Short mmCIF file of C-alpha atoms and ligand atoms in Angstrom, two decimals:
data_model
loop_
_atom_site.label_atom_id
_atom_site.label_comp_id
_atom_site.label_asym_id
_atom_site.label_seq_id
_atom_site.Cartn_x
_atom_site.Cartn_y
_atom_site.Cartn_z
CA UNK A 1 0.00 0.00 0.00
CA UNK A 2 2.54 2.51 1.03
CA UNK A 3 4.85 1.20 -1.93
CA UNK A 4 2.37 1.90 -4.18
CA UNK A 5 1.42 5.67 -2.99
CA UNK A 6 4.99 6.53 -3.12
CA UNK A 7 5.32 4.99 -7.14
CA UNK A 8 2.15 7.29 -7.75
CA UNK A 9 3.59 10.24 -5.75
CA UNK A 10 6.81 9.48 -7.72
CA UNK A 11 4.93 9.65 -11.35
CA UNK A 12 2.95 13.10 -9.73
CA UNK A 13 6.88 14.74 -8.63
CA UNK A 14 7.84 13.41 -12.52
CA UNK A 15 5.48 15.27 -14.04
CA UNK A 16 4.52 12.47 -16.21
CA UNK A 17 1.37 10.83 -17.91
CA UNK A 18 4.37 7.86 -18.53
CA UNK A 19 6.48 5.94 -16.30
CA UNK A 20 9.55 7.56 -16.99
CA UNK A 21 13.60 7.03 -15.72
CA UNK A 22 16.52 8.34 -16.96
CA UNK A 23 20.00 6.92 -16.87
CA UNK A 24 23.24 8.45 -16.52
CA UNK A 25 24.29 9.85 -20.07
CA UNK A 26 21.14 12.56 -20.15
CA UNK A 27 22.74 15.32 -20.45
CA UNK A 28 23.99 17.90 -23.36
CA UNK A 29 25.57 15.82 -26.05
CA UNK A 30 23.74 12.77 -24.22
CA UNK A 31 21.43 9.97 -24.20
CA UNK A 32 18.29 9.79 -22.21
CA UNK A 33 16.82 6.65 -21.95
CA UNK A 34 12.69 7.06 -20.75
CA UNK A 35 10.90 3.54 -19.94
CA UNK A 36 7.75 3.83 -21.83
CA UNK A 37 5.99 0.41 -20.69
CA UNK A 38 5.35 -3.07 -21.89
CA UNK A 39 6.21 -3.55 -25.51
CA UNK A 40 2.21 -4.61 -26.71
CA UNK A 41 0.87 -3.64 -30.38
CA UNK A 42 2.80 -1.39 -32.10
CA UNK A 43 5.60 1.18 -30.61
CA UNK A 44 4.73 4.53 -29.32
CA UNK A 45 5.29 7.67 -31.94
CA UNK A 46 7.39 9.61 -29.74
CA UNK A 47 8.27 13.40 -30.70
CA UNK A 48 11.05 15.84 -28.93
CA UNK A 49 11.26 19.20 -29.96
CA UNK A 50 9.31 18.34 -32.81
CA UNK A 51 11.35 15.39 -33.93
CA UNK A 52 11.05 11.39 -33.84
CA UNK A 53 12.40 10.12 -31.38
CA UNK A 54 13.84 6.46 -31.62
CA UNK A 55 12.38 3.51 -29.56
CA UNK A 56 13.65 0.23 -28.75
CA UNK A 57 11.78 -2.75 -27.99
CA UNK A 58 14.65 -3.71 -25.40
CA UNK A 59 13.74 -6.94 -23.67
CA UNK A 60 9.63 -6.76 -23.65
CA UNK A 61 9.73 -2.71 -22.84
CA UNK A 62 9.55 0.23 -25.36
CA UNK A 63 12.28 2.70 -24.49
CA UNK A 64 12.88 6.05 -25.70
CA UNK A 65 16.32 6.88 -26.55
CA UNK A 66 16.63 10.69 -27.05
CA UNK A 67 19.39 12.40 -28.28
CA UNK A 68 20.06 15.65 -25.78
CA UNK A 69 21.18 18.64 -27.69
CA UNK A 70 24.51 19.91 -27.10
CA UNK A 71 22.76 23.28 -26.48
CA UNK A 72 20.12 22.03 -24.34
CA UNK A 73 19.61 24.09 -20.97
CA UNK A 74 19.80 22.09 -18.06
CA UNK A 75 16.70 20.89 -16.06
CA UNK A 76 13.35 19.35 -16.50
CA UNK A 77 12.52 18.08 -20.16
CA UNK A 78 9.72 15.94 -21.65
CA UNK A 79 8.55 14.19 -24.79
CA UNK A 80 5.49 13.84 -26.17
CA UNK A 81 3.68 10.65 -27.26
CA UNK A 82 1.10 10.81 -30.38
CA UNK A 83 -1.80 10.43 -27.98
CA UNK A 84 -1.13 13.53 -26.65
CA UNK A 85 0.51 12.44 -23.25
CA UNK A 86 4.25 13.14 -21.89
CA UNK A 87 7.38 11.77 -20.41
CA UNK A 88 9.53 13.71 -18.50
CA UNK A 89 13.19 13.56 -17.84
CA UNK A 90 15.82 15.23 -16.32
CA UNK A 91 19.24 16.88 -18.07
CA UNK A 92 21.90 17.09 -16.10
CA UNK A 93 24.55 19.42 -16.49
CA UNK A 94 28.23 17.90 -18.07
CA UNK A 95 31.58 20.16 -18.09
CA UNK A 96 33.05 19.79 -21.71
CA UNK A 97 36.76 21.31 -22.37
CA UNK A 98 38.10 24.28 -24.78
CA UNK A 99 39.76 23.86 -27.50
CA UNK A 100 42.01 26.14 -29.35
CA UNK A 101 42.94 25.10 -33.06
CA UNK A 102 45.07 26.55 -35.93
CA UNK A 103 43.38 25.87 -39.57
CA UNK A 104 44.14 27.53 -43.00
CA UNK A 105 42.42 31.42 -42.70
CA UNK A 106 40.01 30.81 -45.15
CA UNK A 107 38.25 27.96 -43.22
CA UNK A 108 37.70 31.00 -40.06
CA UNK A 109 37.07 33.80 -42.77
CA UNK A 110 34.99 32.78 -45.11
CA UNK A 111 34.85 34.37 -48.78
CA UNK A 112 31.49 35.15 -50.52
CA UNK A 113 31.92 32.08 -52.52
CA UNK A 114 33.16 29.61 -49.52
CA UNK A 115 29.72 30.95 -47.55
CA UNK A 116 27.41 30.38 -50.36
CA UNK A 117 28.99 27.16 -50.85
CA UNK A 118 28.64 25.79 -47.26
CA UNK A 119 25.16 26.89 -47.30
CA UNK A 120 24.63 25.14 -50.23
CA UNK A 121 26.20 21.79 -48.46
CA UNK A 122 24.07 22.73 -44.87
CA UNK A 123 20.65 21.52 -46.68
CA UNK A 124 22.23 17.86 -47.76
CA UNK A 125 23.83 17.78 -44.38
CA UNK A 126 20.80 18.60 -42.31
CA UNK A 127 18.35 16.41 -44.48
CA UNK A 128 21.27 13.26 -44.37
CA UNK A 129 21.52 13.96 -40.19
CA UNK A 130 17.48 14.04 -39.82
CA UNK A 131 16.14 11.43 -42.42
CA UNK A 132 14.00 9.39 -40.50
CA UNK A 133 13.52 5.26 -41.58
CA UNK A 134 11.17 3.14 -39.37
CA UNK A 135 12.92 -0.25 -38.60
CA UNK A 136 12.72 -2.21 -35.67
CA UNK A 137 15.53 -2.06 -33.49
CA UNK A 138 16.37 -3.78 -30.07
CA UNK A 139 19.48 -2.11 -29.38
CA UNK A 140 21.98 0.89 -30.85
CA UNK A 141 25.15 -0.43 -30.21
CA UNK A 142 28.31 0.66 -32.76
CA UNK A 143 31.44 -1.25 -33.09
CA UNK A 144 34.34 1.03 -34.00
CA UNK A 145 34.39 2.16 -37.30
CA UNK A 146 38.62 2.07 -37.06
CA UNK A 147 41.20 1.27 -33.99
CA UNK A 148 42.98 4.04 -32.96
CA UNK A 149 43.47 6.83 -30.44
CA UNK A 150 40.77 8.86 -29.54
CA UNK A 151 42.66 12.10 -29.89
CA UNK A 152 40.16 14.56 -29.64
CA UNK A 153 36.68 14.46 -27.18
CA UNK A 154 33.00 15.47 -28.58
CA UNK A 155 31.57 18.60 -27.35
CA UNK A 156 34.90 20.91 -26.59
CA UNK A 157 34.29 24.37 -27.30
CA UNK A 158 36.36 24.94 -30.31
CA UNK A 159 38.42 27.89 -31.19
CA UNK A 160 39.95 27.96 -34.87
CA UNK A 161 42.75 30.63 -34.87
CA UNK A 162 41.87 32.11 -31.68
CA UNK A 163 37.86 32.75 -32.92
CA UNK A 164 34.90 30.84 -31.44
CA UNK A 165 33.35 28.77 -33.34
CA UNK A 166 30.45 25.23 -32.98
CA UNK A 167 31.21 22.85 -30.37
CA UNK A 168 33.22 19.72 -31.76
CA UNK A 169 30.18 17.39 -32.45
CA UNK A 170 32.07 14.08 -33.01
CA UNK A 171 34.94 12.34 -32.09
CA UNK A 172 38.38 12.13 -33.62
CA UNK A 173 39.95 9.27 -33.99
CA UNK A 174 43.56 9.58 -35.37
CA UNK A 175 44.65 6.93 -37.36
CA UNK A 176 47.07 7.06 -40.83
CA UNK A 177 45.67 8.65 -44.33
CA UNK A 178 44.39 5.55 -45.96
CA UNK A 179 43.00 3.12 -43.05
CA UNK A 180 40.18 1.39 -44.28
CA UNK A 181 36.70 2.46 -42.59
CA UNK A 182 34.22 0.00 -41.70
CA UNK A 183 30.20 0.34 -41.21
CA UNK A 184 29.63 0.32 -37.26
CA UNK A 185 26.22 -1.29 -37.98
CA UNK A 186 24.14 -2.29 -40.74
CA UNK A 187 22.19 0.67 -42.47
CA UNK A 188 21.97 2.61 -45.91
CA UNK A 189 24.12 5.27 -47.18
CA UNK A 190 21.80 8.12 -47.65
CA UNK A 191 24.49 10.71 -49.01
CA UNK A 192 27.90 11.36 -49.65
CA UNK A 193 30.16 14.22 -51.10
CA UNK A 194 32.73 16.50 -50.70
CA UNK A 195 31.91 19.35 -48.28
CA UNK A 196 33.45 22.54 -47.50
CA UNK A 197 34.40 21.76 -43.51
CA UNK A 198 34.13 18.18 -43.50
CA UNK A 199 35.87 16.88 -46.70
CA UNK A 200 34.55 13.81 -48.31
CA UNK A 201 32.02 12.78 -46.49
CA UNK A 202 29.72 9.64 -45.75
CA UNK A 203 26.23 9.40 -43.44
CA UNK A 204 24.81 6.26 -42.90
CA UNK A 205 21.54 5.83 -41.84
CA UNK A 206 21.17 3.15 -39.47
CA UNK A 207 16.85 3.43 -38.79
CA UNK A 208 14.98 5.51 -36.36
CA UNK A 209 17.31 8.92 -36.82
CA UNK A 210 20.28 7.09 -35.62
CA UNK A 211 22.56 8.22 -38.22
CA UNK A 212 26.43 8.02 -38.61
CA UNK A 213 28.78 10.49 -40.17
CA UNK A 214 32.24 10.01 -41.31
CA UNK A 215 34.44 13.07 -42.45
CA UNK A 216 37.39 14.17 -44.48
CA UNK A 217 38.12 11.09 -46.12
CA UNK A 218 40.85 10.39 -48.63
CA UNK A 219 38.39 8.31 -50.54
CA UNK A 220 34.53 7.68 -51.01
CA UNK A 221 33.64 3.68 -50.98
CA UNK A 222 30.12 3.60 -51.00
CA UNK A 223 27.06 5.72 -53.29
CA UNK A 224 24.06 7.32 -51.71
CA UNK A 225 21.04 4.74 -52.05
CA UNK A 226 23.46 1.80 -51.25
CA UNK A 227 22.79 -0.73 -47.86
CA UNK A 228 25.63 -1.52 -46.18
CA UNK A 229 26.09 -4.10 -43.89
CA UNK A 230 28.60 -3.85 -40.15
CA UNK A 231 32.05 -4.11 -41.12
CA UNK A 232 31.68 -3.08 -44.50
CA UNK A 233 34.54 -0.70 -45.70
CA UNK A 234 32.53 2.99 -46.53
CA UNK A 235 35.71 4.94 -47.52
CA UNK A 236 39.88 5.46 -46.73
CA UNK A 237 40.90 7.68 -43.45
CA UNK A 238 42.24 11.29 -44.93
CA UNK A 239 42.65 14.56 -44.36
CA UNK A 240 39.83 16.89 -46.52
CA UNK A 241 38.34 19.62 -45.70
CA UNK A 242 38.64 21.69 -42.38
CA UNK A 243 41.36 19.77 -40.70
CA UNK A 244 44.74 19.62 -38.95
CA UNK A 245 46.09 16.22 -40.13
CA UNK A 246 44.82 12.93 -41.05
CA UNK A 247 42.04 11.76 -38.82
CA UNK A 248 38.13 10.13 -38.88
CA UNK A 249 35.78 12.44 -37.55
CA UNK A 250 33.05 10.13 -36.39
CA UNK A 251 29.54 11.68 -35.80
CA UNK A 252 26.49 10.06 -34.79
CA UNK A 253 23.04 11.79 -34.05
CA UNK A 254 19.82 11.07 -33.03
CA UNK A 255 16.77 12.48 -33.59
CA UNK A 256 19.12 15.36 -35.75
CA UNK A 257 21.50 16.00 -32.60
CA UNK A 258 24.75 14.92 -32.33
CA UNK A 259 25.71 12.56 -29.43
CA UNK A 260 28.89 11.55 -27.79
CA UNK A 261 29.68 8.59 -29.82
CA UNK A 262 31.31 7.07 -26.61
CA UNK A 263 28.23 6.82 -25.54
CA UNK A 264 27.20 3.84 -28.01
CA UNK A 265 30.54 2.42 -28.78
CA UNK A 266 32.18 -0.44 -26.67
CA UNK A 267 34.60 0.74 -23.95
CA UNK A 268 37.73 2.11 -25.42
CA UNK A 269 40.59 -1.05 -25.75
ZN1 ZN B 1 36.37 16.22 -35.57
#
C-alpha cells in the first residue's frame, strides 16, 4: 500500500502521464533513456522538440532513446507521445573542455563564394543527419568504425585561430591517411560528397534517426542509395576539408542532434 502511494507520488513529482527514468548519459551531447511500458501492439510515436524520437523494444519494454542537444539548458525536459501524453526527464549538467585550433584562414574567414557554398552543403547535411527510416531495433550499439586513439573528445568548445566557433560534435579518432573504414552497424548510405568543412564525407543511416557520419576522407567507398552491412569498408581515413592532419571524424546523431559517440561504442581497448 505505502509502496504503491509513493510509485504514484513518484509519477505526480515526474510530471509524467508515462512511467519515466533516466539513466546516466542525459545530459547535453547525451542519451536519455525514458521507460515507456510493456512492448504490446505497435511502438509509441514519440516526438522531442518536434522530432522522432527512436524507440527500442529492449527486452519486452519500449524505451525512448533521445538524443540531448549539445545546447540544451539544463533541467526538466519531456517528450510527447502521439496520444497527446508526456514523459519527462531530467538533463543534467556535463563540463566539456576548450579547445584552441590553428586551420588555413580561409576555413575562419569565409569568402562570398566559400559561404554560399557551405550553405549550399548545410541543406544535404541537415536532411542526411534528420532522415528518419522506421525499422525495428532492439538495441543501438556501434562497433568502432577504425582502432585508434581517440585524440580529440565530442563537445569541446572549439576555437579555430583564436575565434569561437560550434562545439566539436564528433569524435576524432587519429589513425594514418588511408586506413580502411568500416560500417559500425548495418544501415543505408543516404548521401555522400565532398563538403566545405568536413571533406569527403559519408552518413549512414542506421533506422529511427540514428545516423552516422564520417568526415574528411581520402576516398569515397560507397554511393548514396546503397545498404551496407557492419564491417563493410565505406571509404579510406584522410585529411579533406577543415582539418589539422589525417584523422576520422566520427559523428552520430539522433533524432538530428549529435551525441557523444562514446556513448554507443564499446569501452575504449
Ligand atoms: Zn572532428
Amino acid at each position: 500500500m505505502m509502496l504503491r502511494f509513493l510509485f504514484t507520488l513518484l509519477l505526480v513529482l515526474a510530471g509524467a502521464g508515462t512511467a519515466a527514468d533516466t539513466q546516466s548519459s542525459s545530459w547535453p551531447g547525451g542519451l536519455a533513456y525514458l521507460d515507456l511500458g510493456a512492448a504490446t501492439g505497435e511502438a509509441p510515436v514519440v516526438e522531442f522538440s518536434g522530432k522522432r524520437v527512436l524507440v527500442l523494444n529492449d527486452d519486452g519494454r519500449w524505451r525512448a532513446v533521445v538524443g540531448v542537444p549539445l545546447s540544451a539548458e539544463v533541467g526538466h525536459a519531456s517528450v510527447t507521445l502521439a496520444d497527446g501524453s508526456t514523459a519527462a526527464f531530467v538533463i543534467n549538467d556535463h563540463a566539456y573542455l576548450e579547445e584552441h585550433l590553428k586551420v588555413a584562414q580561409s576555413y575562419v574567414s569565409l569568402s562570398e563564394e566559400n559561404l554560399a557554398r557551405y550553405q549550399r552543403e548545410r541543406k544535404v547535411i541537415d536532411a542526411a543527419l534528420n532522415n528518419w527510416r522506421d525499422v525495428p531495433l532492439a538495441e543501438i550499439a556501434l562497433n568502432s568504425p577504425v582502432e585508434g586513439p581517440r585524440s580529440s573528445s565530442f563537445g569541446k568548445r572549439r576555437f579555430f585561430n583564436d575565434e569561437p566557433r560550434n562545439p566539436h560534435t564528433g569524435m576524432d579518432i587519429a589513425v594514418p591517411e588511408g586506413t580502411p573504414i568500416t560500417a559500425p552497424r548495418g544501415g543505408i548510405i543516404t548521401a555522400t560528397g565532398d563538403f566545405y568543412f568536413n571533406g569527403n564525407t559519408v552518413f549512414i543511416d542506421h533506422g529511427q534517426g540514428l545516423v552516422t557520419m564520417y568526415c574528411h576522407l581520402s576516398e569515397i567507398g560507397v554511393e548514396k542509395g546503397q545498404t551496407v552491412a557492419s564491417g563493410e569498408t565505406i571509404g579510406l581515413v584522410g585529411k579533406t576539408g577543415r582539418v589539422t592532419g589525417a584523422h576520422l571524424h566520427f559523428g552520430s546523431y539522433l533524432n538530428g542532434n549529435a551525441v557523444d559517440p562514446a556513448l554507443l561504442l564499446p569501452e575504449k581497448n
